[in-house]
Amino acid sequence: MTEVVTRFAPSPTGYLHVGGARTAVFNWLWARKNQGRFILRIEDTDQRRNTPTATSQLISDLKWLGITWDEGPEVGGPKGPYLQSQRKEIYARYVQQLLDKGLAYYCLESTEDLARMRQQAQQQAGALIYRRPTTCPSAEQVRQAKAEGRPVAVRFAIPQDRPIVVHDLIRGRIEFDPAQISDFVILKADDLPTYNMACVVDDYLMGVTHVIRGQEHLNNTPCQQLLWQALFGDAPLPIYVHMAVTISQSGGKLSKRERPAALQAALAGMTDLDVASLARIGGIEPQQLEDFIAGKQSLDMPAVEAIAGALGLHLPEINIVDFRRSGYLPEAMVNFLALLGWNPGGNKEIMCIEELIQAFDLKRLTKANSLFDRGKLLAINTEHLKILATKDMPRLVRHLRAYLDEVRSPIRSADDQTLSRLIKICPGARTLADIEKKCRFAFIPTEQLTYDQVAWTKVMVQEGGLQVLPAIRQALEAIPPDQFTASTIEQTLRQIAQQAQVGLGKIAQPIRVAVCGSAVSPSIADTLELLGKPTTLARIDQALARKG
RNA sequence: GGCCCCAUCGUCUAGGCAGGUCUAGGACAUCGGGUUUUCAACCCGGCAACAGGGGUUCGAAUCCCCUUGGGGCUACCA
């Protein structure tokens, strides 16, 4: 039995996308399940699209998810380098081999030539299918073209003598007609290989046994298989596994465009817009914002996020960072991603990493595309939050701290013991953001406390909260400082409620609004204990003074 | 347009390959009720699906064909 080797091979064009993360999860799970190796390979052969920071961002997103690789950037390995841009000479050797064997040939068309040919083909049959001309450019012509700075590419000649049969682990036998497949470019004019070429060479050299990827690559597979056979003869092909893809609510691919689209839709639906100040927040011109709202112009991410943030708008999460910033747990993310297109067969859904590795099986991958459902993610996150709180509090505290740092919450100054306490007094929280929102009142100075006007009017004015507050204050003040604990506070408040013959809510809500400024916080006793006696009293006084 | 993949509740799916045990199971969402000091969580209950049409068969969600619908590819992107 040969060792299982899988790889995740993203092209570094930005943040790690959920779809990419899902591919990474499946490859990683399969390698771990089989005690095999998992490789991270960076496919940066497109010089125009790659951004310099993308690789490090990608790496930090994978690390956050808890995905570790045995070979790749940062950890190295025997088959490196793991950045394709650093493997140029390797690919060049293999391209030359194909050229020598007559299985590939040069072509000298310019981009404009190809565009013209494509247009012509469109009018007749459909797509352009490039075929080897009877006489290909000679070595002399190639040299001359290069000297003149004209583009020179190398194409692979698709053998036309037999159908191409691909075997896919979940889809079975798939037959392709070679007449439908264009002779594709393997070496670009910039001397870098194309995806199909680099992928095949690297998968072979790195000993990849299972190619697990999205089904958008299914049509590349005959090309890659042909290339593999031309280059490596009878060497066993990797096992191809084309997973169904994840699509968005709107139908197509889950795209980064969803975030700007959500913002645009929200802005377009607003009546009283302060375009000038919003544009300033986004760091753009008012006219640009107008055009964006009208759908005439796009905005870059920082601008989109700044404006959405100013409006308190929640944008749909697309990248792994988005989920991290929304307070999701990595183990919930991995659990959810794994369940998108796979399931263990029984009714078990909530699984920790170890359980996922145990249960994972490529044969149980689903064939149909699935819709990304954030509601389900939320539910899974809620479960994991609950599990971690009882089974691994230190770990949960680390997650919470990382989240607080990420969103620069005032709570981030608290020590670990306090964080663990916050988690305990927020038992039903769905995300780390819930905990932050619910507890931040205790970490801002009393004088900077803001009051939610709706809650204030309802609880303090309409329901007469301000009238009962002085008596409550008196009772709380009577509690000795060393006994100002949740249980004593609760006892005291219940007594007041009983004597006044009202429900606890009539007592608790006015205090809550007075000390938190809002109608939402942990249970009232926990809230006051967290605040401490002096602050509690000071805030009640401040609230009482507020009525004027 | 051409080629490839796919099709069970609103969503993720079990069941399909080895046809009867499926009056189709679970989870999320939703709705109703309960608990409750707010939010959330929690408990109980309800609604809800085999895309359509033809075959094969004693019998089809399951096998075959067609239609329809969805997705992907059709780059010197990956």
XYZ file of C-alpha atoms (C1' of nucleotides) in Angstrom:
626
model
C 0.000 0.000 0.000
C 1.572 3.287 -1.064
C 1.369 6.295 1.184
C -1.506 8.653 0.515
C -0.355 12.079 -0.657
C -2.790 14.942 -1.195
C -2.255 18.591 -1.862
C -4.004 21.912 -1.720
C -2.836 24.071 -4.594
C -4.333 27.552 -4.447
C -3.329 30.463 -6.584
C -2.581 33.420 -4.355
C -4.986 36.063 -5.550
C -6.347 37.261 -2.227
C -7.789 36.020 0.987
C -8.642 32.359 1.385
C -12.148 31.869 0.091
C -14.591 29.432 1.752
C -14.655 27.333 -1.397
C -10.884 27.022 -1.356
C -10.932 26.308 2.344
C -13.377 23.470 1.739
C -11.078 21.930 -0.870
C -8.199 22.240 1.572
C -10.256 20.597 4.332
C -11.130 17.575 2.197
C -7.552 17.019 1.054
C -6.228 17.457 4.561
C -8.846 15.172 6.099
C -8.047 12.420 3.619
C -4.302 12.624 4.225
C -4.768 12.584 7.990
C -7.257 9.770 7.830
C -4.688 7.631 6.000
C -1.643 8.792 7.950
C -0.443 10.216 4.665
C 1.141 13.500 3.689
C -0.570 16.772 2.908
C 1.229 19.274 0.704
C 0.603 22.992 0.303
C 1.664 24.159 -3.124
C 1.318 27.740 -4.291
C 0.283 28.050 -7.925
C 1.575 31.507 -8.686
C 2.259 31.224 -12.390
C 0.032 34.144 -13.330
C 2.258 37.128 -12.804
C -0.525 39.625 -13.299
C -3.065 38.275 -10.866
C -0.927 37.322 -7.913
C -0.628 39.820 -5.123
C 2.458 39.891 -2.936
C 0.650 39.527 0.394
C -1.788 36.891 -0.722
C 0.397 33.912 0.108
C 1.029 34.970 3.662
C -2.642 35.767 4.100
C -3.553 32.353 2.731
C -1.151 30.701 5.127
C -2.495 32.523 8.140
C -6.071 31.620 7.188
C -5.177 27.930 6.870
C -3.388 28.029 10.189
C -6.378 29.628 11.832
C -8.532 26.769 10.585
C -6.085 24.372 12.183
C -4.958 22.914 8.874
C -1.299 21.937 8.934
C 0.805 20.776 6.006
C 3.699 18.362 5.941
C 5.392 19.960 2.964
C 5.124 23.455 1.584
C 5.955 27.057 2.313
C 7.427 27.681 5.790
C 7.947 23.977 6.533
C 9.872 23.036 3.392
C 10.184 19.422 2.296
C 12.113 17.144 -0.050
C 10.206 18.047 -3.230
C 10.497 21.825 -3.013
C 10.391 24.591 -3.851
C 6.648 24.708 -3.302
C 6.049 27.959 -5.127
C 5.566 27.282 -8.809
C 7.136 30.578 -9.758
C 10.398 29.150 -8.398
C 10.200 25.969 -10.469
C 10.531 27.488 -13.926
C 13.568 25.412 -14.956
C 11.823 22.179 -14.001
C 8.861 22.892 -16.236
C 11.105 24.092 -19.054
C 12.847 20.703 -19.076
C 9.587 18.834 -19.446
C 8.290 21.202 -22.106
C 11.495 20.584 -24.052
C 10.956 16.838 -23.728
C 7.545 17.129 -25.329
C 8.926 19.352 -28.049
C 11.699 16.852 -28.765
C 9.244 13.995 -28.971
C 7.083 15.975 -31.352
C 4.160 15.946 -28.932
C 4.167 19.703 -28.573
C 4.851 22.544 -30.946
C 5.522 26.270 -31.091
C 2.984 28.833 -32.121
C 3.455 32.510 -32.780
C 0.002 34.046 -32.842
C -0.463 37.308 -31.025
C -3.324 37.927 -28.655
C -5.049 39.847 -31.446
C -4.594 36.970 -33.893
C -6.192 34.586 -31.440
C -9.041 36.960 -30.723
C -9.752 37.165 -34.427
C -9.647 33.401 -34.832
C -11.919 32.990 -31.846
C -14.432 35.436 -33.221
C -14.461 33.662 -36.531
C -14.973 30.292 -34.872
C -17.810 31.711 -32.825
C -19.715 32.632 -35.928
C -19.506 29.109 -37.257
C -19.211 26.214 -34.851
C -18.702 27.777 -31.437
C -15.474 27.694 -29.481
C -12.086 27.903 -31.111
C -10.395 24.544 -31.353
C -6.736 25.061 -32.123
C -5.052 22.313 -34.141
C -1.463 21.788 -35.113
C -0.914 23.344 -38.536
C 0.677 21.155 -41.176
C 3.853 23.151 -40.842
C 4.697 24.502 -37.440
C 7.062 27.430 -36.867
C 10.639 26.305 -37.293
C 13.405 26.811 -34.754
C 14.679 29.646 -36.918
C 11.293 31.391 -37.014
C 10.963 31.009 -33.251
C 14.377 32.553 -32.684
C 13.482 35.440 -34.944
C 10.124 36.019 -33.269
C 11.794 36.095 -29.873
C 14.417 38.507 -31.122
C 11.676 40.799 -32.369
C 9.858 40.572 -29.064
C 6.868 38.753 -30.514
C 5.082 36.236 -28.297
C 6.142 32.591 -28.532
C 4.068 29.894 -26.854
C 4.151 26.117 -26.842
C 1.054 24.006 -27.348
C 0.400 20.372 -26.629
C -0.978 18.379 -29.557
C -4.055 16.405 -28.513
C -3.799 12.897 -29.986
C -6.848 12.442 -32.198
C -6.753 8.673 -32.576
C -8.885 7.586 -29.630
C -11.367 8.832 -27.050
C -9.969 10.009 -23.732
C -11.352 8.093 -20.801
C -11.025 9.618 -17.377
C -11.866 7.749 -14.194
C -13.211 9.778 -11.341
C -13.636 8.263 -7.907
C -17.119 9.645 -7.365
C -18.346 10.047 -10.931
C -17.003 6.911 -12.499
C -15.981 6.655 -16.117
C -16.169 9.811 -18.216
C -15.408 9.822 -21.904
C -14.185 12.862 -23.813
C -14.005 13.339 -27.556
C -10.490 14.531 -28.483
C -11.946 16.453 -31.425
C -13.634 18.739 -28.877
C -10.425 19.560 -27.083
C -8.213 22.333 -28.329
C -4.438 21.961 -28.421
C -3.795 23.936 -25.280
C -0.886 26.154 -24.358
C 1.593 24.578 -21.957
C 4.232 27.291 -21.967
C 3.272 30.938 -22.119
C 5.172 33.706 -23.832
C 6.522 34.799 -20.440
C 8.229 31.385 -20.164
C 6.021 30.307 -17.298
C 3.947 27.147 -17.661
C 0.173 27.193 -17.706
C -1.856 25.644 -14.928
C -2.361 22.301 -16.667
C 1.335 21.829 -17.317
C 2.627 22.911 -13.920
C -0.038 20.926 -12.148
C 0.799 17.667 -13.909
C 4.557 17.997 -13.484
C 4.264 18.871 -9.817
C 1.697 16.236 -8.999
C 4.052 13.673 -10.492
C 7.240 14.955 -8.884
C 5.583 15.400 -5.518
C 4.097 11.930 -5.590
C 0.499 13.066 -5.279
C -1.808 10.042 -5.118
C -5.190 11.767 -4.838
C -6.186 14.889 -6.690
C -9.198 16.212 -4.807
C -10.555 19.425 -6.302
C -13.687 21.215 -7.418
C -15.579 19.903 -10.408
C -14.746 23.067 -12.319
C -11.531 21.169 -13.038
C -13.236 18.142 -14.511
C -12.798 19.487 -18.044
C -9.084 20.008 -17.438
C -8.638 16.400 -16.472
C -8.438 14.871 -19.960
C -5.751 17.436 -20.817
C -3.816 16.678 -17.688
C -4.138 12.946 -18.116
C -2.844 13.154 -21.672
C 0.048 15.314 -20.558
C 0.838 12.877 -17.758
C 0.915 9.939 -20.122
C 3.030 11.802 -22.656
C 5.522 12.763 -19.978
C 5.529 9.879 -17.547
C 4.281 6.971 -19.630
C 2.844 4.211 -17.531
C 3.417 5.806 -14.141
C 0.100 5.329 -12.344
C -2.163 8.337 -12.620
C -3.327 10.018 -9.447
C -6.855 9.152 -8.387
C -9.068 11.982 -9.538
C -11.820 13.156 -7.208
C -13.975 15.989 -8.463
C -16.140 17.365 -5.730
C -19.412 19.126 -6.256
C -18.985 22.832 -5.726
C -20.580 25.193 -3.272
C -22.847 27.803 -4.749
C -24.350 30.936 -3.306
C -27.981 31.820 -2.667
C -28.054 33.780 -5.876
C -27.182 30.701 -7.885
C -23.645 30.914 -9.186
C -20.268 30.631 -7.570
C -19.748 32.014 -4.135
C -18.062 35.194 -5.165
C -16.272 38.050 -3.531
C -18.658 40.297 -5.401
C -21.387 39.348 -2.956
C -20.114 41.746 -0.353
C -20.148 44.879 -2.529
C -23.453 43.697 -3.988
C -25.010 43.459 -0.530
C -23.797 46.946 0.307
C -25.066 48.345 -2.942
C -28.480 46.780 -2.453
C -28.694 48.191 1.062
C -27.620 51.678 0.000
C -29.998 51.706 -2.920
C -32.855 50.924 -0.543
C -32.049 53.756 1.869
C -33.881 57.011 1.596
C -31.924 59.441 3.758
C -28.341 58.899 2.719
C -25.514 61.166 3.682
C -23.457 60.451 0.619
C -20.763 62.995 1.378
C -19.868 61.709 4.822
C -20.154 58.062 3.793
C -17.793 58.693 0.916
C -15.373 60.310 3.339
C -15.534 57.246 5.595
C -14.819 55.033 2.622
C -11.978 57.264 1.514
C -13.543 57.957 -1.869
C -15.164 60.814 -3.773
C -18.916 61.394 -3.353
C -19.341 60.939 -7.083
C -17.721 57.507 -6.886
C -20.189 56.491 -4.219
C -23.101 57.795 -6.278
C -21.923 55.750 -9.213
C -21.498 52.700 -7.022
C -25.058 52.989 -5.736
C -26.300 53.397 -9.293
C -24.402 50.229 -10.214
C -22.118 52.069 -12.573
C -18.893 51.548 -10.671
C -17.307 49.050 -8.313
C -15.506 49.865 -5.095
C -12.551 48.154 -3.519
C -12.970 46.030 -0.413
C -11.578 48.428 2.187
C -14.037 51.096 1.042
C -16.926 48.653 0.998
C -16.126 47.407 4.481
C -15.582 50.859 5.939
C -18.937 52.108 4.666
C -20.778 48.993 5.767
C -19.148 49.263 9.164
C -20.231 52.876 9.535
C -23.802 51.912 8.734
C -23.718 48.917 11.057
C -24.474 46.721 8.080
C -23.695 43.023 8.150
C -22.149 41.854 4.884
C -22.281 38.192 3.879
C -19.066 36.423 4.852
C -17.135 35.019 1.900
C -13.515 34.737 2.925
C -12.220 32.874 5.918
C -11.155 36.171 7.491
C -14.719 37.414 7.267
C -15.916 34.497 9.359
C -13.091 34.975 11.802
C -14.063 38.610 12.233
C -17.698 37.648 12.684
C -16.752 35.528 15.676
C -16.932 31.997 14.306
C -14.791 29.213 15.715
C -12.314 27.404 13.470
C -13.527 23.979 14.585
C -17.098 24.947 13.693
C -15.915 26.237 10.340
C -14.090 22.998 9.544
C -17.064 20.936 10.711
C -19.443 22.946 8.547
C -17.173 22.928 5.495
C -16.682 19.175 5.776
C -20.447 18.685 5.854
C -20.867 20.603 2.612
C -20.805 17.758 0.149
C -19.982 14.985 2.560
C -21.574 13.278 5.540
C -20.655 10.278 7.628
C -23.857 8.410 6.816
C -25.531 8.380 10.190
C -27.251 11.230 11.960
C -24.138 12.633 13.558
C -23.397 16.188 12.485
C -21.499 17.929 15.217
C -17.981 16.562 15.132
C -14.648 17.660 16.462
C -11.561 17.463 14.246
C -10.598 14.005 15.476
C -14.063 12.634 14.794
C -14.053 14.156 11.318
C -10.738 12.516 10.508
C -12.014 9.205 11.826
C -15.238 9.299 9.857
C -14.032 10.875 6.628
C -14.362 8.873 3.447
C -13.984 10.079 -0.139
C -16.533 7.525 -1.272
C -19.212 9.377 0.623
C -18.796 12.649 -1.239
C -22.031 14.004 -2.653
C -22.407 14.506 -6.390
C -24.762 17.467 -6.458
C -23.776 21.096 -5.870
C -24.771 22.515 -2.532
C -25.889 25.889 -1.362
C -23.941 27.710 1.295
C -26.279 28.134 4.269
C -25.080 30.561 6.916
C -27.939 29.608 9.239
C -26.592 26.097 9.479
C -23.110 27.414 10.154
C -24.487 29.511 12.993
C -26.164 26.480 14.497
C -22.990 24.429 14.253
C -20.990 27.261 15.757
C -23.397 27.466 18.689
C -22.869 23.780 19.370
C -19.099 24.016 19.220
C -19.116 27.015 21.524
C -21.089 24.991 24.023
C -18.819 21.956 23.689
C -15.600 23.915 24.069
C -16.958 25.783 27.078
C -17.420 22.522 28.941
C -14.535 20.479 27.535
C -11.706 22.845 26.721
C -12.058 26.253 28.298
C -8.412 27.289 27.822
C -8.745 26.745 24.109
C -11.967 28.712 23.948
C -10.349 31.534 25.898
C -7.554 31.613 23.307
C -10.116 31.832 20.513
C -11.961 34.600 22.309
C -8.770 36.556 22.913
C -7.762 36.264 19.264
C -11.205 37.480 18.251
C -11.143 40.424 20.663
C -7.725 41.453 19.349
C -8.917 41.131 15.796
C -11.905 43.439 16.303
C -10.004 45.692 18.767
C -12.625 45.254 21.424
C -12.238 47.158 24.692
C -12.509 43.751 26.369
C -9.114 42.703 25.034
C -7.378 44.183 28.054
C -9.027 41.617 30.343
C -7.038 38.678 31.697
C -7.723 35.037 30.882
C -9.613 34.412 34.076
C -11.990 37.247 33.288
C -12.482 35.993 29.728
C -13.349 32.552 31.009
C -15.844 34.179 33.368
C -17.428 36.112 30.505
C -17.876 32.901 28.563
C -19.557 31.266 31.549
C -22.058 34.063 32.035
C -23.051 33.961 28.346
C -24.178 30.346 28.087
C -26.404 30.639 25.021
C -24.021 32.634 22.839
C -23.937 31.712 19.172
C -20.691 33.410 18.214
C -17.772 35.060 19.954
C -19.273 38.313 18.706
C -22.339 37.645 20.860
C -20.158 37.404 23.943
C -18.333 40.576 23.017
C -21.496 42.531 22.387
C -23.118 41.325 25.572
C -20.189 42.084 27.851
C -18.477 45.119 26.455
C -20.530 47.472 28.620
C -18.388 46.400 31.572
C -15.163 47.402 29.888
C -15.896 50.963 28.974
C -15.623 53.858 31.430
C -18.894 54.792 33.103
C -18.801 58.305 31.731
C -18.519 56.971 28.197
C -21.523 54.699 28.482
C -24.126 55.356 25.803
C -27.817 54.684 26.258
C -29.987 52.939 23.726
C -32.823 55.404 23.288
C -35.480 52.834 22.472
C -34.676 50.770 25.558
C -34.450 53.864 27.744
C -37.829 55.205 26.703
C -39.539 51.870 27.074
C -38.045 50.686 30.362
C -37.235 53.908 32.179
C -40.022 56.197 31.063
C -43.018 54.195 29.888
C -42.630 51.364 32.367
C -41.604 53.618 35.212
C -38.136 52.213 35.748
C -36.823 55.502 37.057
C -39.289 55.385 39.920
C -38.181 52.019 41.228
C -34.472 52.586 40.761
C -33.785 54.545 43.993
C -35.171 51.758 46.168
C -33.158 49.174 44.309
C -30.046 51.261 44.690
C -30.592 51.410 48.392
C -30.943 47.657 48.652
C -27.821 47.057 46.616
C -25.862 49.541 48.657
C -26.813 47.631 51.770
C -25.003 44.529 50.547
C -21.567 44.366 52.183
C -18.797 44.869 49.585
C -17.325 41.410 50.199
C -20.712 39.814 49.578
C -21.493 41.568 46.328
C -21.763 38.274 44.444
C -24.219 36.949 41.930
C -26.078 34.805 44.438
C -26.457 37.548 47.055
C -27.488 40.056 44.417
C -30.059 37.682 43.031
C -31.463 37.046 46.519
C -31.715 40.739 47.198
C -33.446 41.504 43.922
C -35.890 38.642 44.318
C -36.809 39.958 47.721
C -37.540 43.387 46.324
C -39.661 41.884 43.580
C -41.567 39.775 46.056
C -42.242 42.681 48.391
C -43.404 44.860 45.526
C -45.411 41.926 44.168
C -44.047 42.230 40.677
C -42.078 39.894 38.411
C -38.310 40.002 38.537
C -38.324 41.589 35.117
C -39.797 44.794 36.501
C -36.793 45.087 38.781
C -34.068 43.686 36.548
C -34.722 45.659 33.393
C -34.402 49.143 34.886
C -31.115 48.152 36.490
C -29.902 46.630 33.258
C -30.638 49.716 31.226
C -29.105 51.894 33.931
C -25.807 50.017 34.141
C -25.433 48.704 30.564
C -27.201 51.372 28.573
C -29.052 48.647 26.710
C -31.725 46.051 27.274
C -29.358 43.152 26.626
C -26.714 41.780 28.953
C -25.945 38.586 30.875
C -28.304 37.673 33.705
C -28.758 40.661 35.957
C -26.938 39.153 38.939
C -23.917 38.234 36.782
C -24.020 41.648 35.183
C -23.782 43.446 38.506
C -21.167 41.114 39.949
C -19.044 41.664 36.872
C -19.346 45.403 37.270
C -18.662 45.382 41.021
C -20.433 47.335 43.693
C -18.876 50.791 43.265
C -19.380 50.866 39.503
C -22.906 49.498 39.781
C -23.870 52.259 42.176
C -22.074 54.914 40.152
C -23.905 53.892 37.010
C -27.269 53.866 38.722
C -26.534 57.360 39.936
C -25.527 58.438 36.482
C -28.768 57.046 35.079
C -30.834 58.709 37.773
C -29.144 62.018 37.048
C -29.797 61.593 33.363
C -33.528 62.160 33.746
C -32.582 65.729 34.577
C -23.754 27.421 -29.511
C -20.456 22.978 -28.265
C -18.633 19.691 -24.413
C -18.835 17.824 -19.261
C -21.297 17.144 -14.460
C -25.735 17.034 -11.537
C -31.293 16.548 -9.808
C -35.039 13.602 -2.404
C -38.526 18.718 2.363
C -37.088 26.177 1.794
C -31.565 24.440 2.892
C -27.732 20.460 4.035
C -28.649 15.489 3.515
C -29.932 9.582 4.786
C -31.839 5.890 1.534
C -29.657 4.725 -4.636
C -24.232 1.097 -6.564
C -26.586 -4.888 -4.299
C -35.283 -2.604 -6.485
C -39.733 -4.670 -1.651
C -38.188 -3.380 5.434
C -39.580 4.282 2.663
C -47.455 5.671 4.519
C -39.184 8.475 2.720
C -35.329 9.293 8.350
C -32.178 13.321 10.604
C -30.346 18.342 11.042
C -30.913 23.691 9.983
C -34.594 27.217 8.868
C -39.809 28.210 9.676
C -44.530 28.011 12.403
C -47.238 26.930 17.178
C -46.714 26.053 22.469
C -43.667 25.895 27.055
C -39.595 27.828 30.285
C -37.565 32.721 31.434
C -34.987 38.997 34.548
C -33.270 40.961 28.633
C -30.925 38.606 24.316
C -29.667 33.939 23.263
C -29.919 29.097 24.694
C -33.266 25.180 26.208
C -37.899 21.723 26.064
C -42.443 19.903 23.384
C -45.184 19.787 18.886
C -46.525 21.042 13.614
C -45.642 22.074 8.310
C -42.572 20.295 4.516
C -39.530 16.370 -0.665
C -38.471 11.548 -4.379
C -38.513 17.713 -11.063
C -41.856 15.868 -15.375
C -42.796 11.977 -18.936
C -41.882 7.219 -20.830
C -39.979 2.374 -20.112
C -37.902 -2.448 -17.379
C -40.248 -5.264 -13.316
C -45.015 -8.868 -9.600
C -42.938 -4.353 -7.389
C -39.019 1.850 -8.807
C -36.962 7.402 -4.717
C -33.658 3.281 -6.179
C -32.258 0.555 -12.954
C -32.687 2.625 -18.416
C -34.236 6.586 -21.935
C -36.188 11.434 -23.078
C -37.626 16.327 -21.502
C -36.989 20.197 -18.230
C -34.089 22.638 -14.746
C -29.339 23.862 -12.300
C -23.941 24.131 -12.350
C -19.169 24.040 -14.768
C -15.734 24.513 -18.880
C -15.184 26.612 -23.610
C -7.957 31.955 -21.944
C -0.655 32.606 -23.372
C -6.484 32.473 -15.463
C -5.948 28.873 -12.032
